[in-house]
Amino acid sequence: MKISKGKQLLILGVILVVLDQVIKILVKTNMTLGESFNVIGDWFRICFIENEGMAFGMKFGGMAGKFLLSLFRIFLFGGLVYWISKLLRKGDTPVGVVVGLTMIAAGALGNIIDCFFYGLVFSESTPWAVAEFGGHYAPFMFGKVVDMFYFPIIDTVWPEWMPFIGGNPFRFFEPVFNFADSCVTCGALYLIFFQYRFFTSEENKGVSE
């Protein structure tokens, strides 16, 4: 039996969200906050941190900012789902376009789950204790996002003779991120570099707006 394109995208989205949540739960329930270990040499590490909801560990405006960010994520996810369904009804939309948008939507949903529910179902992660199911460290919508992927490809120190920055650490890529962030970033970059003609063509501007 042939599966429709819409169902295939739904399956892809579910797989991405499940992978994201499995990785996060494994990290949160087995590692203390700040704990890390090397995966491939020194340049790929699993490093458990938590953030207030923005990608790559960025913060935004305290509790009020977190609430606004959660609302933004809901509208973003809803808008993406509506946009994807609209493109599917169009019929001749390239597969790559809806796949890229599905990756972004799945990544947004993955981090929404952290913010909305982790505070309700987990105890708080600390540098001394691993989180457990059945805790309650934050109210609805105020949970923290779990990050773990760290790629300090270059991790060194600036030479002492350099003015202002001499002796300070230098890391080529310092942010710690998660699988959901990767889905959003890869989906967006794919659309920008390989599907830009679809979004800039006159006949498709009305669909993408």
Tab-separated table of C-alpha atoms in Angstrom:
chain	number	residue	atom	x	y	z
A	1	MET	CA	0.000	0.000	0.000
A	2	LYS	CA	1.398	3.359	-1.011
A	3	ILE	CA	1.830	5.859	1.826
A	4	SER	CA	0.841	9.432	1.031
A	5	LYS	CA	3.447	12.183	1.118
A	6	GLY	CA	1.715	13.747	4.121
A	7	LYS	CA	1.937	10.508	6.132
A	8	GLN	CA	5.585	10.066	5.154
A	9	LEU	CA	6.357	13.548	6.471
A	10	LEU	CA	4.431	12.796	9.664
A	11	ILE	CA	6.471	9.623	10.169
A	12	LEU	CA	9.703	11.567	9.552
A	13	GLY	CA	8.666	14.234	12.042
A	14	VAL	CA	7.723	11.673	14.702
A	15	ILE	CA	11.035	9.826	14.247
A	16	LEU	CA	13.035	13.056	14.651
A	17	VAL	CA	11.115	14.113	17.772
A	18	VAL	CA	11.425	10.648	19.332
A	19	LEU	CA	15.184	10.559	18.654
A	20	ASP	CA	15.554	14.003	20.195
A	21	GLN	CA	13.629	13.016	23.321
A	22	VAL	CA	15.393	9.668	23.753
A	23	ILE	CA	18.807	11.372	23.632
A	24	LYS	CA	17.724	14.082	26.080
A	25	ILE	CA	16.142	11.663	28.556
A	26	LEU	CA	19.186	9.386	28.494
A	27	VAL	CA	21.460	12.334	29.206
A	28	LYS	CA	19.240	13.901	31.875
A	29	THR	CA	18.664	10.665	33.798
A	30	ASN	CA	22.263	9.429	33.654
A	31	MET	CA	24.466	12.523	33.950
A	32	THR	CA	24.892	15.269	36.509
A	33	LEU	CA	24.710	18.873	35.350
A	34	GLY	CA	28.038	19.883	33.816
A	35	GLU	CA	29.277	16.313	33.461
A	36	SER	CA	30.981	15.465	30.165
A	37	PHE	CA	32.871	12.728	28.385
A	38	ASN	CA	34.724	12.418	25.108
A	39	VAL	CA	33.122	10.599	22.172
A	40	ILE	CA	35.699	11.142	19.417
A	41	GLY	CA	38.991	12.451	20.729
A	42	ASP	CA	38.784	15.889	22.334
A	43	TRP	CA	36.756	17.515	19.580
A	44	PHE	CA	33.395	15.760	20.042
A	45	ARG	CA	32.071	15.553	23.585
A	46	ILE	CA	28.795	14.870	25.334
A	47	CYS	CA	28.484	17.734	27.813
A	48	PHE	CA	25.243	18.016	29.788
A	49	ILE	CA	23.971	21.551	30.310
A	50	GLU	CA	20.524	23.126	30.453
A	51	ASN	CA	19.314	26.448	29.095
A	52	GLU	CA	16.216	28.608	29.368
A	53	GLY	CA	14.949	27.736	25.918
A	54	MET	CA	16.919	29.382	23.130
A	55	ALA	CA	19.074	27.455	20.679
A	56	PHE	CA	22.777	26.841	21.371
A	57	GLY	CA	22.496	27.755	25.060
A	58	MET	CA	21.475	31.412	24.595
A	59	LYS	CA	19.244	33.137	27.151
A	60	PHE	CA	16.413	35.592	26.677
A	61	GLY	CA	14.896	37.954	29.234
A	62	GLY	CA	14.371	35.878	32.368
A	63	MET	CA	10.987	34.327	33.201
A	64	ALA	CA	8.975	36.802	31.118
A	65	GLY	CA	11.271	36.271	28.174
A	66	LYS	CA	11.006	32.504	28.566
A	67	PHE	CA	7.209	32.722	28.565
A	68	LEU	CA	7.243	34.843	25.403
A	69	LEU	CA	9.748	32.475	23.806
A	70	SER	CA	7.471	29.506	24.576
A	71	LEU	CA	4.516	31.292	22.980
A	72	PHE	CA	6.641	32.126	19.951
A	73	ARG	CA	7.623	28.468	19.593
A	74	ILE	CA	3.957	27.419	19.675
A	75	PHE	CA	3.024	29.898	16.943
A	76	LEU	CA	6.112	28.930	14.926
A	77	PHE	CA	5.264	25.230	15.120
A	78	GLY	CA	1.594	25.839	14.269
A	79	GLY	CA	2.542	28.103	11.377
A	80	LEU	CA	4.977	25.545	9.985
A	81	VAL	CA	2.399	22.745	10.174
A	82	TYR	CA	-0.152	24.934	8.374
A	83	TRP	CA	2.426	25.941	5.757
A	84	ILE	CA	3.471	22.340	5.114
A	85	SER	CA	-0.159	21.226	4.699
A	86	LYS	CA	-0.753	24.124	2.299
A	87	LEU	CA	2.280	23.167	0.218
A	88	LEU	CA	1.178	19.527	0.145
A	89	ARG	CA	-2.254	20.530	-1.221
A	90	LYS	CA	-0.493	22.451	-3.973
A	91	GLY	CA	0.639	19.099	-5.401
A	92	ASP	CA	3.786	20.091	-7.286
A	93	THR	CA	5.855	21.250	-4.316
A	94	PRO	CA	9.382	19.742	-4.377
A	95	VAL	CA	9.854	17.016	-1.790
A	96	GLY	CA	12.972	18.724	-0.459
A	97	VAL	CA	10.979	21.824	0.494
A	98	VAL	CA	8.468	20.011	2.701
A	99	VAL	CA	11.193	17.757	4.158
A	100	GLY	CA	13.248	20.808	5.155
A	101	LEU	CA	10.216	22.472	6.735
A	102	THR	CA	9.329	19.237	8.538
A	103	MET	CA	12.830	19.095	10.035
A	104	ILE	CA	12.431	22.646	11.341
A	105	ALA	CA	8.960	21.877	12.752
A	106	ALA	CA	10.217	18.693	14.451
A	107	GLY	CA	13.119	20.569	16.020
A	108	ALA	CA	10.808	23.279	17.315
A	109	LEU	CA	8.469	20.648	18.809
A	110	GLY	CA	11.365	18.805	20.435
A	111	ASN	CA	12.394	21.893	22.407
A	112	ILE	CA	8.759	22.795	23.151
A	113	ILE	CA	8.396	19.442	24.933
A	114	ASP	CA	11.395	20.262	27.160
A	115	CYS	CA	10.060	23.700	28.098
A	116	PHE	CA	6.476	22.593	28.676
A	117	PHE	CA	6.835	19.247	30.407
A	118	TYR	CA	10.339	18.538	31.762
A	119	GLY	CA	9.771	20.743	34.801
A	120	LEU	CA	6.661	18.723	35.626
A	121	VAL	CA	8.064	15.201	35.266
A	122	PHE	CA	11.729	15.447	36.358
A	123	SER	CA	13.508	16.413	39.528
A	124	GLU	CA	16.079	19.158	39.116
A	125	SER	CA	19.464	18.309	37.614
A	126	THR	CA	22.398	19.550	39.694
A	127	PRO	CA	26.187	19.109	39.596
A	128	TRP	CA	25.776	16.631	42.484
A	129	ALA	CA	22.597	14.693	41.635
A	130	VAL	CA	21.130	13.016	38.551
A	131	ALA	CA	17.528	13.920	37.732
A	132	GLU	CA	14.810	11.342	38.287
A	133	PHE	CA	11.300	10.826	36.951
A	134	GLY	CA	8.537	11.911	39.285
A	135	GLY	CA	10.033	15.217	40.370
A	136	HIS	CA	8.757	18.735	39.850
A	137	TYR	CA	11.361	21.450	39.457
A	138	ALA	CA	9.398	24.021	37.427
A	139	PRO	CA	5.801	24.889	36.467
A	140	PHE	CA	4.228	24.246	33.049
A	141	MET	CA	6.052	26.084	30.236
A	142	PHE	CA	9.073	26.897	32.422
A	143	GLY	CA	11.176	23.739	32.098
A	144	LYS	CA	14.754	23.910	30.849
A	145	VAL	CA	16.002	22.622	27.513
A	146	VAL	CA	18.572	19.815	27.658
A	147	ASP	CA	21.733	20.308	25.565
A	148	MET	CA	24.586	17.855	25.146
A	149	PHE	CA	26.506	18.016	21.832
A	150	TYR	CA	29.784	19.895	22.110
A	151	PHE	CA	32.317	20.236	19.284
A	152	PRO	CA	35.366	22.185	20.507
A	153	ILE	CA	37.143	21.461	17.215
A	154	ILE	CA	39.797	23.995	18.142
A	155	ASP	CA	40.325	24.349	21.899
A	156	THR	CA	43.475	26.281	22.634
A	157	VAL	CA	44.825	29.499	24.156
A	158	TRP	CA	45.728	32.710	22.355
A	159	PRO	CA	49.511	33.383	22.400
A	160	GLU	CA	50.602	35.553	25.327
A	161	TRP	CA	52.159	38.143	23.004
A	162	MET	CA	48.806	39.076	21.412
A	163	PRO	CA	47.381	42.338	22.831
A	164	PHE	CA	44.066	42.220	24.762
A	165	ILE	CA	43.371	38.522	24.060
A	166	GLY	CA	46.738	36.927	24.870
A	167	GLY	CA	46.404	34.044	27.306
A	168	ASN	CA	42.625	33.807	26.917
A	169	PRO	CA	41.017	30.545	25.750
A	170	PHE	CA	39.968	30.227	22.111
A	171	ARG	CA	37.389	27.719	20.937
A	172	PHE	CA	36.346	27.506	17.294
A	173	PHE	CA	32.784	26.374	18.089
A	174	GLU	CA	31.823	26.787	21.732
A	175	PRO	CA	27.997	26.422	21.888
A	176	VAL	CA	26.498	23.215	23.294
A	177	PHE	CA	23.359	22.136	21.439
A	178	ASN	CA	20.896	19.267	21.069
A	179	PHE	CA	19.409	17.115	18.323
A	180	ALA	CA	16.382	19.415	17.959
A	181	ASP	CA	18.676	22.405	17.334
A	182	SER	CA	20.444	20.319	14.686
A	183	CYS	CA	17.136	19.561	12.945
A	184	VAL	CA	16.224	23.257	12.825
A	185	THR	CA	19.675	24.331	11.633
A	186	CYS	CA	20.097	21.589	9.009
A	187	GLY	CA	16.553	22.069	7.712
A	188	ALA	CA	17.003	25.829	7.399
A	189	LEU	CA	20.427	25.583	5.735
A	190	TYR	CA	19.141	22.979	3.294
A	191	LEU	CA	16.264	25.249	2.272
A	192	ILE	CA	18.546	28.269	1.927
A	193	PHE	CA	21.224	26.565	-0.168
A	194	PHE	CA	19.244	24.028	-2.196
A	195	GLN	CA	15.624	25.200	-2.341
A	196	TYR	CA	15.964	28.987	-2.520
A	197	ARG	CA	14.667	29.067	-6.094
A	198	PHE	CA	11.334	27.659	-4.963
A	199	PHE	CA	10.816	30.444	-2.427
A	200	THR	CA	11.991	33.220	-4.743
A	201	SER	CA	9.958	32.183	-7.807
A	202	GLU	CA	6.960	34.431	-8.480
A	203	GLU	CA	4.428	31.590	-8.738
A	204	ASN	CA	5.360	30.279	-5.287
A	205	LYS	CA	5.535	33.558	-3.380
A	206	GLY	CA	1.831	33.430	-2.663
A	207	VAL	CA	2.104	29.938	-1.219
A	208	SER	CA	5.064	30.731	1.007
A	209	GLU	CA	3.538	33.911	2.436
